[in-house]
Amino acid sequence: MQNVFKIDPSATLSISVTKGCPMNCAHCGGHYVKHMIHVKEMEKYVEKYKSFLISGGMLPNGEIPFGEYIEYLKSLKERYNLKYNFHVGFPKEPPFEIEEIADVISFDFFADSDVIKEVYGIERAPEEILRSVLPLKVEKVPHITIGILCGKISHEKRALEILSKYFNSVVLNVFIPTANTKYENCQPPELDEVEEIFKSASELFKNVVLGCMHPKGEYRKRMQERFGKYVGFIVKPTDRMYNKFGCCSFHVK
């Protein structure tokens, strides 16, 4: 794994603009939002952290309600010289309000509207996802969660093909079965199948990132050993030998 950037994401603090999430999506069930710091508490952390992931629970229409906190986030950014990665959900319209303060935007992409309907319970075509982010005049980094459909490979290769027409970088996460969710008893996708996705990504993109969301333990160890040749960035490397810090989206421009 020579010439691979190894990233410790803990230098970026995750912030939520909501208290919880009303969606109960199949893979998450609101679990991950519970561990985020609410935006109103953010100023307590600006001495320790200089970069923040701004996200939150998604509304039933696919939006994350950033609006009421934009001015507050702007004031903190200017006062403390902060960097922001906005994770934007699936808005119907581009969230232009974040353009002024976002350093980078992260978004999840699906090439199959049936898959996103099954996982999130919302209607979105691939074209609609792209229309919600492409007009934004900020660096954008697409994310794909391999095996998000209960551990099954579904839309991933098609998603890579579509995204490669617009982006030089892609972040690949891998489905993690999470307790108290619809998919808690599903298994992570087979490593051979996951490797095929990483191989395809390496042929289509300048920058391929193994993202922060992937199963722990032996699965993680084997995956990183096998897929190092396909990626330029590994988040949470098992050897803990870091040479980059903070959200991977800050580093793939």
CSV table of C-alpha atoms in Angstrom, one decimal:
chain,number,residue,atom,x,y,z
A,1,MET,CA,0.0,0.0,0.0
A,2,GLN,CA,2.7,2.4,-0.9
A,3,ASN,CA,1.7,5.9,-1.9
A,4,VAL,CA,-1.6,5.5,-0.2
A,5,PHE,CA,-2.8,8.4,2.0
A,6,LYS,CA,-4.0,7.0,5.3
A,7,ILE,CA,-6.6,9.2,7.0
A,8,ASP,CA,-7.6,9.6,10.6
A,9,PRO,CA,-11.1,11.1,10.4
A,10,SER,CA,-11.4,11.9,14.1
A,11,ALA,CA,-9.9,15.3,13.5
A,12,THR,CA,-13.2,16.4,12.0
A,13,LEU,CA,-16.1,16.6,14.4
A,14,SER,CA,-19.6,15.5,13.2
A,15,ILE,CA,-22.3,18.1,13.8
A,16,SER,CA,-26.1,17.6,13.4
A,17,VAL,CA,-28.5,20.4,12.7
A,18,THR,CA,-31.3,18.2,14.0
A,19,LYS,CA,-32.0,16.4,17.3
A,20,GLY,CA,-32.5,12.9,16.0
A,21,CYS,CA,-33.9,11.7,12.7
A,22,PRO,CA,-37.5,11.1,11.7
A,23,MET,CA,-36.8,8.7,8.9
A,24,ASN,CA,-35.9,5.3,10.4
A,25,CYS,CA,-34.0,4.2,7.2
A,26,ALA,CA,-33.3,0.5,6.8
A,27,HIS,CA,-29.5,0.7,7.2
A,28,CYS,CA,-29.3,3.4,9.9
A,29,GLY,CA,-32.5,3.8,11.9
A,30,GLY,CA,-31.3,7.1,13.2
A,31,HIS,CA,-28.4,5.4,15.0
A,32,TYR,CA,-25.6,7.5,13.6
A,33,VAL,CA,-27.2,10.9,14.2
A,34,LYS,CA,-27.5,10.1,17.9
A,35,HIS,CA,-23.7,10.2,18.2
A,36,MET,CA,-23.4,13.6,16.6
A,37,ILE,CA,-23.0,16.9,18.5
A,38,HIS,CA,-25.9,19.3,18.0
A,39,VAL,CA,-25.1,22.4,16.2
A,40,LYS,CA,-26.1,24.6,19.1
A,41,GLU,CA,-23.2,23.0,21.2
A,42,MET,CA,-20.7,23.5,18.4
A,43,GLU,CA,-18.9,26.5,19.7
A,44,LYS,CA,-17.7,24.5,22.7
A,45,TYR,CA,-15.5,22.5,20.4
A,46,VAL,CA,-13.9,25.1,18.1
A,47,GLU,CA,-10.7,25.3,20.1
A,48,LYS,CA,-10.1,21.5,19.7
A,49,TYR,CA,-11.5,21.0,16.2
A,50,LYS,CA,-10.9,23.2,13.1
A,51,SER,CA,-12.9,21.1,10.7
A,52,PHE,CA,-16.5,19.9,10.9
A,53,LEU,CA,-18.9,17.6,9.1
A,54,ILE,CA,-22.2,19.4,9.0
A,55,SER,CA,-25.2,17.0,8.6
A,56,GLY,CA,-28.2,15.8,10.5
A,57,GLY,CA,-31.4,13.9,10.3
A,58,MET,CA,-33.1,13.9,7.0
A,59,LEU,CA,-36.7,15.1,6.6
A,60,PRO,CA,-39.3,13.0,4.8
A,61,ASN,CA,-38.7,15.1,1.6
A,62,GLY,CA,-35.0,14.1,1.6
A,63,GLU,CA,-33.7,17.5,2.8
A,64,ILE,CA,-31.5,18.2,5.8
A,65,PRO,CA,-32.7,21.5,7.3
A,66,PHE,CA,-29.5,23.6,7.3
A,67,GLY,CA,-31.3,26.9,6.7
A,68,GLU,CA,-31.9,28.3,10.2
A,69,TYR,CA,-28.2,27.7,11.2
A,70,ILE,CA,-26.4,29.1,8.1
A,71,GLU,CA,-25.7,32.5,9.7
A,72,TYR,CA,-24.6,30.9,12.9
A,73,LEU,CA,-22.3,28.6,11.1
A,74,LYS,CA,-21.0,31.4,9.0
A,75,SER,CA,-20.1,33.5,12.1
A,76,LEU,CA,-18.2,30.6,13.7
A,77,LYS,CA,-16.4,29.9,10.5
A,78,GLU,CA,-15.2,33.5,10.2
A,79,ARG,CA,-14.4,33.9,13.8
A,80,TYR,CA,-12.4,30.7,14.3
A,81,ASN,CA,-11.2,29.9,10.8
A,82,LEU,CA,-13.1,26.7,10.4
A,83,LYS,CA,-13.6,24.2,7.5
A,84,TYR,CA,-16.9,22.6,6.7
A,85,ASN,CA,-17.9,19.5,4.8
A,86,PHE,CA,-21.6,19.5,4.3
A,87,HIS,CA,-23.4,16.1,3.9
A,88,VAL,CA,-26.5,17.1,2.1
A,89,GLY,CA,-29.0,14.2,2.0
A,90,PHE,CA,-31.3,14.1,-1.1
A,91,PRO,CA,-32.8,17.5,-1.5
A,92,LYS,CA,-35.2,18.2,-4.4
A,93,GLU,CA,-33.5,21.5,-5.2
A,94,PRO,CA,-29.8,22.4,-4.8
A,95,PRO,CA,-29.2,23.8,-1.3
A,96,PHE,CA,-27.7,27.0,-2.5
A,97,GLU,CA,-27.7,28.5,1.0
A,98,ILE,CA,-24.6,26.4,1.9
A,99,GLU,CA,-22.5,27.6,-1.0
A,100,GLU,CA,-21.1,30.5,0.8
A,101,ILE,CA,-19.7,28.5,3.8
A,102,ALA,CA,-19.1,25.0,2.5
A,103,ASP,CA,-15.5,24.0,1.7
A,104,VAL,CA,-16.7,20.7,0.2
A,105,ILE,CA,-20.0,18.9,-0.2
A,106,SER,CA,-20.4,15.1,0.3
A,107,PHE,CA,-23.5,13.3,-1.1
A,108,ASP,CA,-24.7,9.7,-1.4
A,109,PHE,CA,-25.5,8.5,-4.9
A,110,PHE,CA,-27.8,5.8,-6.2
A,111,ALA,CA,-28.1,4.6,-9.8
A,112,ASP,CA,-31.4,2.8,-9.1
A,113,SER,CA,-34.5,4.5,-7.8
A,114,ASP,CA,-35.8,1.2,-6.5
A,115,VAL,CA,-32.8,0.8,-4.2
A,116,ILE,CA,-33.0,4.2,-2.7
A,117,LYS,CA,-36.8,3.7,-2.2
A,118,GLU,CA,-36.2,0.4,-0.4
A,119,VAL,CA,-33.4,1.8,1.9
A,120,TYR,CA,-34.7,5.4,2.5
A,121,GLY,CA,-38.3,5.2,1.7
A,122,ILE,CA,-38.1,8.2,-0.7
A,123,GLU,CA,-38.6,8.6,-4.4
A,124,ARG,CA,-35.4,9.8,-6.2
A,125,ALA,CA,-34.1,9.1,-9.7
A,126,PRO,CA,-30.3,9.3,-10.3
A,127,GLU,CA,-30.8,12.3,-12.5
A,128,GLU,CA,-32.6,14.1,-9.6
A,129,ILE,CA,-29.7,13.4,-7.2
A,130,LEU,CA,-27.3,14.9,-9.7
A,131,ARG,CA,-29.5,18.0,-10.4
A,132,SER,CA,-29.5,18.7,-6.7
A,133,VAL,CA,-25.7,19.0,-6.4
A,134,LEU,CA,-24.1,19.7,-9.8
A,135,PRO,CA,-25.2,23.4,-9.9
A,136,LEU,CA,-23.5,24.1,-6.5
A,137,LYS,CA,-20.3,26.1,-7.0
A,138,VAL,CA,-18.3,24.1,-4.4
A,139,GLU,CA,-16.1,21.0,-4.6
A,140,LYS,CA,-18.4,17.9,-4.5
A,141,VAL,CA,-17.4,14.4,-3.6
A,142,PRO,CA,-19.8,11.5,-4.3
A,143,HIS,CA,-20.2,8.6,-1.9
A,144,ILE,CA,-21.4,5.0,-2.7
A,145,THR,CA,-22.2,2.5,0.1
A,146,ILE,CA,-21.4,-0.9,-1.4
A,147,GLY,CA,-23.9,-3.5,-0.4
A,148,ILE,CA,-26.3,-1.0,1.2
A,149,LEU,CA,-29.3,-3.2,0.0
A,150,CYS,CA,-29.0,-5.6,2.9
A,151,GLY,CA,-25.5,-6.6,1.9
A,152,LYS,CA,-26.4,-7.3,-1.7
A,153,ILE,CA,-24.6,-5.8,-4.7
A,154,SER,CA,-27.2,-4.0,-6.8
A,155,HIS,CA,-26.6,-0.6,-8.5
A,156,GLU,CA,-23.0,0.0,-7.6
A,157,LYS,CA,-21.2,-0.5,-10.9
A,158,ARG,CA,-23.8,1.6,-12.8
A,159,ALA,CA,-23.4,4.3,-10.2
A,160,LEU,CA,-19.7,4.4,-10.8
A,161,GLU,CA,-20.2,4.7,-14.6
A,162,ILE,CA,-22.6,7.6,-14.2
A,163,LEU,CA,-20.5,9.5,-11.6
A,164,SER,CA,-17.3,9.1,-13.6
A,165,LYS,CA,-18.8,11.4,-16.3
A,166,TYR,CA,-18.9,14.3,-13.8
A,167,PHE,CA,-16.3,13.6,-11.0
A,168,ASN,CA,-12.7,12.7,-10.6
A,169,SER,CA,-13.1,11.3,-7.1
A,170,VAL,CA,-15.3,8.8,-5.4
A,171,VAL,CA,-15.6,7.6,-1.8
A,172,LEU,CA,-16.6,3.9,-1.4
A,173,ASN,CA,-18.1,2.9,1.9
A,174,VAL,CA,-19.2,-0.7,2.7
A,175,PHE,CA,-22.5,-1.7,4.4
A,176,ILE,CA,-22.3,-2.2,8.1
A,177,PRO,CA,-25.1,-4.2,9.7
A,178,THR,CA,-26.4,-2.0,12.6
A,179,ALA,CA,-28.3,-3.1,15.6
A,180,ASN,CA,-32.0,-2.1,15.9
A,181,THR,CA,-32.4,-1.4,12.2
A,182,LYS,CA,-34.3,-3.3,9.5
A,183,TYR,CA,-31.0,-4.6,8.2
A,184,GLU,CA,-29.5,-5.6,11.5
A,185,ASN,CA,-29.4,-9.3,10.6
A,186,CYS,CA,-28.0,-8.8,7.1
A,187,GLN,CA,-24.3,-9.6,6.4
A,188,PRO,CA,-21.7,-7.3,4.8
A,189,PRO,CA,-21.2,-8.0,1.1
A,190,GLU,CA,-18.7,-10.8,0.1
A,191,LEU,CA,-15.2,-9.4,-0.2
A,192,ASP,CA,-14.8,-10.8,-3.7
A,193,GLU,CA,-17.8,-8.8,-4.8
A,194,VAL,CA,-16.6,-5.7,-3.0
A,195,GLU,CA,-13.2,-6.1,-4.7
A,196,GLU,CA,-14.9,-6.0,-8.1
A,197,ILE,CA,-16.4,-2.7,-7.3
A,198,PHE,CA,-13.1,-1.2,-6.1
A,199,LYS,CA,-11.4,-2.5,-9.2
A,200,SER,CA,-14.0,-0.9,-11.5
A,201,ALA,CA,-13.7,2.4,-9.5
A,202,SER,CA,-9.9,2.4,-10.0
A,203,GLU,CA,-10.4,2.2,-13.8
A,204,LEU,CA,-12.8,5.1,-13.9
A,205,PHE,CA,-11.6,7.6,-11.3
A,206,LYS,CA,-8.5,9.5,-10.5
A,207,ASN,CA,-9.1,9.3,-6.8
A,208,VAL,CA,-10.7,6.2,-5.1
A,209,VAL,CA,-11.2,6.4,-1.3
A,210,LEU,CA,-12.0,3.6,1.1
A,211,GLY,CA,-14.3,5.7,3.3
A,212,CYS,CA,-14.8,5.8,7.0
A,213,MET,CA,-17.9,3.5,7.0
A,214,HIS,CA,-16.8,-0.1,6.6
A,215,PRO,CA,-17.0,-3.1,8.9
A,216,LYS,CA,-14.5,-3.6,11.7
A,217,GLY,CA,-12.4,-6.5,12.8
A,218,GLU,CA,-11.1,-9.2,10.4
A,219,TYR,CA,-13.3,-8.0,7.6
A,220,ARG,CA,-11.6,-4.6,7.7
A,221,LYS,CA,-8.2,-6.1,7.9
A,222,ARG,CA,-8.7,-8.4,5.0
A,223,MET,CA,-10.3,-5.7,2.9
A,224,GLN,CA,-7.5,-3.2,3.4
A,225,GLU,CA,-4.9,-5.8,2.6
A,226,ARG,CA,-6.6,-6.8,-0.6
A,227,PHE,CA,-7.9,-3.4,-1.9
A,228,GLY,CA,-4.9,-1.2,-1.2
A,229,LYS,CA,-3.8,-1.5,-4.9
A,230,TYR,CA,-7.1,0.0,-6.0
A,231,VAL,CA,-7.2,3.1,-3.8
A,232,GLY,CA,-5.3,6.2,-3.1
A,233,PHE,CA,-6.8,6.9,0.3
A,234,ILE,CA,-7.8,4.6,3.2
A,235,VAL,CA,-9.8,6.0,6.1
A,236,LYS,CA,-9.3,4.3,9.4
A,237,PRO,CA,-6.3,2.2,8.3
A,238,THR,CA,-5.8,-0.9,10.6
A,239,ASP,CA,-2.1,-0.1,11.1
A,240,ARG,CA,-3.1,3.4,12.5
A,241,MET,CA,-0.2,5.0,10.6
A,242,TYR,CA,-1.8,8.2,9.5
A,243,ASN,CA,-0.5,10.9,7.2
A,244,LYS,CA,-3.8,12.8,6.7
A,245,PHE,CA,-6.3,14.0,9.2
A,246,GLY,CA,-10.0,14.9,9.1
A,247,CYS,CA,-12.8,14.0,6.6
A,248,CYS,CA,-11.5,12.4,3.5
A,249,SER,CA,-13.5,14.8,1.3
A,250,PHE,CA,-11.2,17.6,2.3
A,251,HIS,CA,-8.2,15.7,0.8
A,252,VAL,CA,-9.4,14.4,-2.6
A,253,LYS,CA,-9.7,17.8,-4.4
